[in-house]
Tab-separated table of N, CA and C in Angstrom:
chain	number	residue	atom	x	y	z
A	1	MET	N	0.831	-1.173	0.000
A	1	MET	CA	0.000	0.000	0.000
A	1	MET	C	0.884	1.246	0.000
A	2	PRO	N	0.753	2.115	-0.987
A	2	PRO	CA	1.620	3.292	-1.071
A	2	PRO	C	1.291	4.300	0.034
A	3	LYS	N	2.322	5.012	0.443
A	3	LYS	CA	2.126	6.041	1.467
A	3	LYS	C	1.358	7.210	0.865
A	4	LYS	N	0.500	7.797	1.682
A	4	LYS	CA	-0.227	8.973	1.238
A	4	LYS	C	0.697	10.182	1.340
A	5	ALA	N	0.589	11.055	0.375
A	5	ALA	CA	1.398	12.274	0.391
A	5	ALA	C	0.845	13.199	1.466
A	6	ARG	N	1.712	13.646	2.342
A	6	ARG	CA	1.308	14.551	3.409
A	6	ARG	C	1.303	15.968	2.860
A	7	PRO	N	0.243	16.730	3.132
A	7	PRO	CA	0.227	18.109	2.638
A	7	PRO	C	1.111	19.008	3.513
A	8	TYR	N	1.876	19.859	2.873
A	8	TYR	CA	2.729	20.809	3.579
A	8	TYR	C	2.360	22.220	3.144
A	9	SER	N	2.531	23.165	4.046
A	9	SER	CA	2.247	24.558	3.701
A	9	SER	C	3.330	25.087	2.768
A	10	ARG	N	3.023	26.124	2.070
A	10	ARG	CA	3.976	26.761	1.159
A	10	ARG	C	5.196	27.236	1.959
A	11	TYR	N	4.970	27.756	3.165
A	11	TYR	CA	6.063	28.238	4.015
A	11	TYR	C	7.027	27.101	4.355
A	12	ALA	N	6.493	25.954	4.744
A	12	ALA	CA	7.343	24.815	5.099
A	12	ALA	C	8.142	24.332	3.892
A	13	LYS	N	7.490	24.286	2.740
A	13	LYS	CA	8.185	23.863	1.523
A	13	LYS	C	9.314	24.821	1.172
A	14	ASP	N	9.021	26.107	1.210
A	14	ASP	CA	10.039	27.111	0.875
A	14	ASP	C	11.197	27.087	1.871
A	15	ALA	N	10.886	26.907	3.157
A	15	ALA	CA	11.935	26.859	4.183
A	15	ALA	C	12.848	25.654	3.970
A	16	ALA	N	12.278	24.509	3.628
A	16	ALA	CA	13.079	23.307	3.393
A	16	ALA	C	13.973	23.480	2.175
A	17	VAL	N	13.432	24.074	1.117
A	17	VAL	CA	14.236	24.307	-0.091
A	17	VAL	C	15.364	25.290	0.211
A	18	LEU	N	15.060	26.360	0.949
A	18	LEU	CA	16.088	27.346	1.292
A	18	LEU	C	17.196	26.717	2.130
A	19	LEU	N	16.835	25.940	3.144
A	19	LEU	CA	17.853	25.304	3.976
A	19	LEU	C	18.686	24.330	3.150
A	20	GLY	N	18.064	23.589	2.267
A	20	GLY	CA	18.802	22.682	1.392
A	20	GLY	C	19.778	23.435	0.500
A	21	GLN	N	19.343	24.576	-0.031
A	21	GLN	CA	20.220	25.386	-0.871
A	21	GLN	C	21.392	25.952	-0.068
A	22	LEU	N	21.128	26.353	1.171
A	22	LEU	CA	22.206	26.877	2.021
A	22	LEU	C	23.238	25.788	2.326
A	23	ILE	N	22.773	24.573	2.566
A	23	ILE	CA	23.682	23.452	2.823
A	23	ILE	C	24.499	23.154	1.570
A	24	HIS	N	23.849	23.118	0.426
A	24	HIS	CA	24.542	22.856	-0.836
A	24	HIS	C	25.590	23.937	-1.111
A	25	LYS	N	25.208	25.200	-0.930
A	25	LYS	CA	26.126	26.321	-1.164
A	25	LYS	C	27.327	26.251	-0.221
A	26	ALA	N	27.077	25.969	1.064
A	26	ALA	CA	28.172	25.878	2.032
A	26	ALA	C	29.106	24.726	1.690
A	27	ARG	N	28.546	23.616	1.226
A	27	ARG	CA	29.371	22.457	0.854
A	27	ARG	C	30.283	22.816	-0.317
A	28	ILE	N	29.738	23.490	-1.311
A	28	ILE	CA	30.530	23.890	-2.477
A	28	ILE	C	31.600	24.901	-2.076
A	29	GLU	N	31.237	25.879	-1.235
A	29	GLU	CA	32.209	26.887	-0.799
A	29	GLU	C	33.354	26.269	-0.010
A	30	ARG	N	33.078	25.196	0.720
A	30	ARG	CA	34.128	24.503	1.478
A	30	ARG	C	34.857	23.466	0.638
A	31	LYS	N	34.494	23.404	-0.653
A	31	LYS	CA	35.112	22.474	-1.600
A	31	LYS	C	34.992	21.018	-1.129
A	32	MET	N	33.807	20.663	-0.653
A	32	MET	CA	33.526	19.297	-0.221
A	32	MET	C	32.658	18.619	-1.273
A	33	THR	N	32.964	17.372	-1.545
A	33	THR	CA	32.088	16.614	-2.427
A	33	THR	C	30.873	16.162	-1.620
A	34	ALA	N	29.839	15.765	-2.338
A	34	ALA	CA	28.641	15.265	-1.663
A	34	ALA	C	28.977	14.019	-0.848
A	35	GLU	N	29.864	13.189	-1.384
A	35	GLU	CA	30.241	11.975	-0.670
A	35	GLU	C	30.990	12.301	0.625
A	36	GLU	N	31.883	13.301	0.594
A	36	GLU	CA	32.619	13.688	1.802
A	36	GLU	C	31.662	14.198	2.883
A	37	LEU	N	30.735	15.059	2.496
A	37	LEU	CA	29.792	15.589	3.474
A	37	LEU	C	28.898	14.486	4.017
A	38	ALA	N	28.448	13.606	3.145
A	38	ALA	CA	27.589	12.508	3.576
A	38	ALA	C	28.307	11.610	4.580
A	39	ILE	N	29.557	11.295	4.319
A	39	ILE	CA	30.323	10.437	5.237
A	39	ILE	C	30.515	11.132	6.580
A	40	ARG	N	30.915	12.406	6.533
A	40	ARG	CA	31.142	13.136	7.786
A	40	ARG	C	29.864	13.319	8.592
A	41	ALA	N	28.723	13.447	7.917
A	41	ALA	CA	27.448	13.630	8.610
A	41	ALA	C	26.776	12.299	8.958
A	42	GLY	N	27.338	11.194	8.462
A	42	GLY	CA	26.755	9.887	8.736
A	42	GLY	C	25.490	9.618	7.936
A	43	LEU	N	25.449	10.158	6.720
A	43	LEU	CA	24.282	10.006	5.851
A	43	LEU	C	24.679	9.271	4.581
A	44	SER	N	23.687	8.765	3.867
A	44	SER	CA	23.956	8.220	2.546
A	44	SER	C	23.964	9.378	1.554
A	45	ARG	N	24.582	9.169	0.400
A	45	ARG	CA	24.609	10.238	-0.610
A	45	ARG	C	23.201	10.559	-1.094
A	46	GLY	N	22.354	9.552	-1.171
A	46	GLY	CA	20.969	9.771	-1.589
A	46	GLY	C	20.198	10.637	-0.612
A	47	LEU	N	20.404	10.370	0.681
A	47	LEU	CA	19.735	11.193	1.699
A	47	LEU	C	20.252	12.623	1.655
A	48	LEU	N	21.555	12.789	1.476
A	48	LEU	CA	22.108	14.142	1.375
A	48	LEU	C	21.538	14.864	0.158
A	49	ARG	N	21.390	14.175	-0.949
A	49	ARG	CA	20.801	14.787	-2.142
A	49	ARG	C	19.370	15.240	-1.851
A	50	ARG	N	18.605	14.406	-1.126
A	50	ARG	CA	17.229	14.772	-0.765
A	50	ARG	C	17.225	15.983	0.164
A	51	VAL	N	18.166	16.038	1.112
A	51	VAL	CA	18.267	17.193	2.015
A	51	VAL	C	18.549	18.450	1.210
A	52	GLU	N	19.510	18.384	0.305
A	52	GLU	CA	19.885	19.550	-0.489
A	52	GLU	C	18.778	19.966	-1.457
A	53	ASN	N	17.905	19.057	-1.828
A	53	ASN	CA	16.779	19.381	-2.706
A	53	ASN	C	15.557	19.874	-1.933
A	54	GLY	N	15.631	19.875	-0.602
A	54	GLY	CA	14.526	20.378	0.208
A	54	GLY	C	13.393	19.399	0.401
A	55	ASP	N	13.693	18.107	0.362
A	55	ASP	CA	12.676	17.077	0.568
A	55	ASP	C	12.215	17.116	2.029
A	56	LEU	N	10.924	17.328	2.242
A	56	LEU	CA	10.389	17.416	3.599
A	56	LEU	C	10.237	16.058	4.271
A	57	GLY	N	10.502	14.980	3.560
A	57	GLY	CA	10.416	13.647	4.136
A	57	GLY	C	11.679	13.230	4.881
A	58	CYS	N	12.723	14.043	4.823
A	58	CYS	CA	13.973	13.727	5.523
A	58	CYS	C	13.797	13.978	7.022
A	59	THR	N	14.537	13.214	7.816
A	59	THR	CA	14.439	13.416	9.256
A	59	THR	C	15.119	14.722	9.655
A	60	LEU	N	14.609	15.307	10.711
A	60	LEU	CA	15.150	16.571	11.200
A	60	LEU	C	16.606	16.414	11.617
A	61	GLY	N	16.938	15.280	12.225
A	61	GLY	CA	18.309	15.037	12.647
A	61	GLY	C	19.280	15.007	11.481
A	62	ALA	N	18.865	14.393	10.381
A	62	ALA	CA	19.727	14.329	9.200
A	62	ALA	C	19.963	15.717	8.627
A	63	VAL	N	18.913	16.521	8.570
A	63	VAL	CA	19.042	17.880	8.029
A	63	VAL	C	19.942	18.729	8.925
A	64	PHE	N	19.713	18.674	10.234
A	64	PHE	CA	20.522	19.472	11.160
A	64	PHE	C	21.986	19.031	11.159
A	65	GLU	N	22.238	17.729	11.059
A	65	GLU	CA	23.617	17.243	11.041
A	65	GLU	C	24.325	17.676	9.772
A	66	ALA	N	23.625	17.599	8.644
A	66	ALA	CA	24.220	18.055	7.384
A	66	ALA	C	24.532	19.544	7.458
A	67	ALA	N	23.634	20.325	8.038
A	67	ALA	CA	23.859	21.763	8.179
A	67	ALA	C	25.046	22.037	9.105
A	68	ALA	N	25.149	21.301	10.195
A	68	ALA	CA	26.250	21.516	11.142
A	68	ALA	C	27.595	21.172	10.512
A	69	VAL	N	27.663	20.067	9.803
A	69	VAL	CA	28.920	19.657	9.174
A	69	VAL	C	29.301	20.618	8.053
A	70	ALA	N	28.311	21.108	7.311
A	70	ALA	CA	28.590	22.045	6.210
A	70	ALA	C	28.923	23.440	6.727
A	71	GLY	N	28.600	23.706	7.992
A	71	GLY	CA	28.905	25.017	8.561
A	71	GLY	C	27.798	26.039	8.380
A	72	VAL	N	26.573	25.571	8.162
A	72	VAL	CA	25.434	26.488	8.022
A	72	VAL	C	24.957	26.848	9.425
A	73	PRO	N	25.008	28.125	9.791
A	73	PRO	CA	24.573	28.510	11.132
A	73	PRO	C	23.057	28.411	11.270
A	74	LEU	N	22.619	27.731	12.293
A	74	LEU	CA	21.199	27.618	12.580
A	74	LEU	C	20.855	28.535	13.747
A	75	PHE	N	19.729	29.145	13.724
A	75	PHE	CA	19.243	30.024	14.779
A	75	PHE	C	20.091	31.280	14.937
A	76	ASP	N	20.849	31.659	13.928
A	76	ASP	CA	21.628	32.902	13.918
A	76	ASP	C	22.459	33.112	15.181
A	77	SER	N	23.113	32.069	15.660
A	77	SER	CA	23.954	32.222	16.840
A	77	SER	C	25.074	31.184	16.827
A	78	ASP	N	26.057	31.448	17.685
A	78	ASP	CA	27.139	30.477	17.808
A	78	ASP	C	26.743	29.397	18.816
A	79	GLU	N	27.649	28.457	19.042
A	79	GLU	CA	27.321	27.311	19.898
A	79	GLU	C	27.039	27.722	21.336
A	80	ARG	N	27.804	28.672	21.872
A	80	ARG	CA	27.574	29.101	23.263
A	80	ARG	C	26.237	29.815	23.405
A	81	ALA	N	25.896	30.659	22.440
A	81	ALA	CA	24.613	31.365	22.504
A	81	ALA	C	23.457	30.380	22.387
A	82	LEU	N	23.623	29.373	21.542
A	82	LEU	CA	22.583	28.363	21.392
A	82	LEU	C	22.414	27.582	22.688
A	83	THR	N	23.516	27.241	23.345
A	83	THR	CA	23.459	26.508	24.610
A	83	THR	C	22.765	27.332	25.691
A	84	SER	N	23.087	28.626	25.779
A	84	SER	CA	22.453	29.466	26.795
A	84	SER	C	20.974	29.679	26.480
A	85	ALA	N	20.614	29.817	25.197
A	85	ALA	CA	19.203	29.962	24.826
A	85	ALA	C	18.444	28.686	25.162
A	86	LEU	N	19.063	27.533	24.949
A	86	LEU	CA	18.436	26.262	25.281
A	86	LEU	C	18.199	26.148	26.784
A	87	ALA	N	19.177	26.562	27.588
A	87	ALA	CA	19.031	26.504	29.041
A	87	ALA	C	17.918	27.437	29.511
A	88	ALA	N	17.867	28.641	28.954
A	88	ALA	CA	16.832	29.601	29.339
A	88	ALA	C	15.448	29.080	28.952
A	89	ASN	N	15.340	28.512	27.766
A	89	ASN	CA	14.055	27.990	27.330
A	89	ASN	C	13.649	26.771	28.143
A	90	SER	N	14.604	25.958	28.560
A	90	SER	CA	14.293	24.783	29.384
A	90	SER	C	13.711	25.206	30.721
A	91	ALA	N	14.215	26.307	31.289
A	91	ALA	CA	13.680	26.816	32.550
A	91	ALA	C	12.226	27.253	32.378
A	92	VAL	N	11.926	27.883	31.266
A	92	VAL	CA	10.545	28.306	31.002
A	92	VAL	C	9.654	27.088	30.780
A	93	MET	N	10.157	26.091	30.075
A	93	MET	CA	9.363	24.901	29.785
A	93	MET	C	8.963	24.160	31.065
A	94	LYS	N	9.804	24.223	32.105
A	94	LYS	CA	9.483	23.568	33.371
A	94	LYS	C	8.288	24.226	34.047
A	95	LEU	N	8.040	25.495	33.759
A	95	LEU	CA	6.933	26.216	34.373
A	95	LEU	C	5.604	25.994	33.650
A	96	LEU	N	5.657	25.513	32.436
A	96	LEU	CA	4.445	25.299	31.655
A	96	LEU	C	3.752	24.005	32.071
A	97	PRO	N	2.441	23.927	31.884
A	97	PRO	CA	1.743	22.676	32.228
A	97	PRO	C	2.212	21.530	31.334
A	98	LYS	N	2.107	20.327	31.861
A	98	LYS	CA	2.575	19.150	31.124
A	98	LYS	C	1.674	18.820	29.936
A	99	SER	N	0.391	19.145	30.048
A	99	SER	CA	-0.525	18.871	28.948
A	99	SER	C	-1.566	19.985	28.867
A	100	VAL	N	-2.218	20.048	27.747
A	100	VAL	CA	-3.266	21.042	27.533
A	100	VAL	C	-4.559	20.294	27.279
A	101	ARG	N	-5.565	20.659	28.025
A	101	ARG	CA	-6.865	20.011	27.864
A	101	ARG	C	-7.865	21.041	27.368
A	102	THR	N	-8.784	20.566	26.563
A	102	THR	CA	-9.843	21.467	26.127
A	102	THR	C	-10.820	21.669	27.267
A	103	SER	N	-11.409	22.848	27.311
A	103	SER	CA	-12.366	23.110	28.379
A	103	SER	C	-13.624	22.277	28.139
A	104	PRO	N	-14.281	21.870	29.225
A	104	PRO	CA	-15.476	21.042	29.043
A	104	PRO	C	-16.567	21.813	28.296
A	105	GLU	N	-17.429	21.066	27.681
A	105	GLU	CA	-18.516	21.658	26.922
A	105	GLU	C	-19.410	22.455	27.841
A	106	THR	N	-19.757	23.662	27.427
A	106	THR	CA	-20.610	24.493	28.265
A	106	THR	C	-22.042	23.991	28.192
A	107	VAL	N	-22.727	24.065	29.311
A	107	VAL	CA	-24.091	23.600	29.400
A	107	VAL	C	-25.021	24.758	29.059
A	108	ASP	N	-25.924	24.495	28.153
A	108	ASP	CA	-26.905	25.506	27.781
A	108	ASP	C	-28.104	25.349	28.698
A	109	ASP	N	-28.171	26.178	29.744
A	109	ASP	CA	-29.283	26.066	30.684
A	109	ASP	C	-30.254	27.253	30.577
A	110	ASP	N	-30.308	27.829	29.390
A	110	ASP	CA	-31.210	28.948	29.149
A	110	ASP	C	-32.539	28.396	28.674
A	111	PHE	N	-33.511	28.361	29.582
A	111	PHE	CA	-34.829	27.787	29.266
A	111	PHE	C	-35.669	28.791	28.592
């Protein structure tokens, strides 16, 4: 049974293509072959090609690892800033409720 195509928003599609292009551009600027980047990132060449083409079916880990190895900065910060932002956000996440429930249905008691 073939997999159903998942619908993606135009924004998500464009973002994936842009990130793939940035990874491809960084790889070329660093004079790395696709095979070298794939080996260093622990990916197959086919998966790297899909990442660079903006395929939304690739795992997030594969995309982020390819970006890190190629030197594409994510979140517009260096490693220390990213670590401190992660710590600050983790503190906020501890204060949030563990789950969100919908409010119960209101009773219409207007006779």
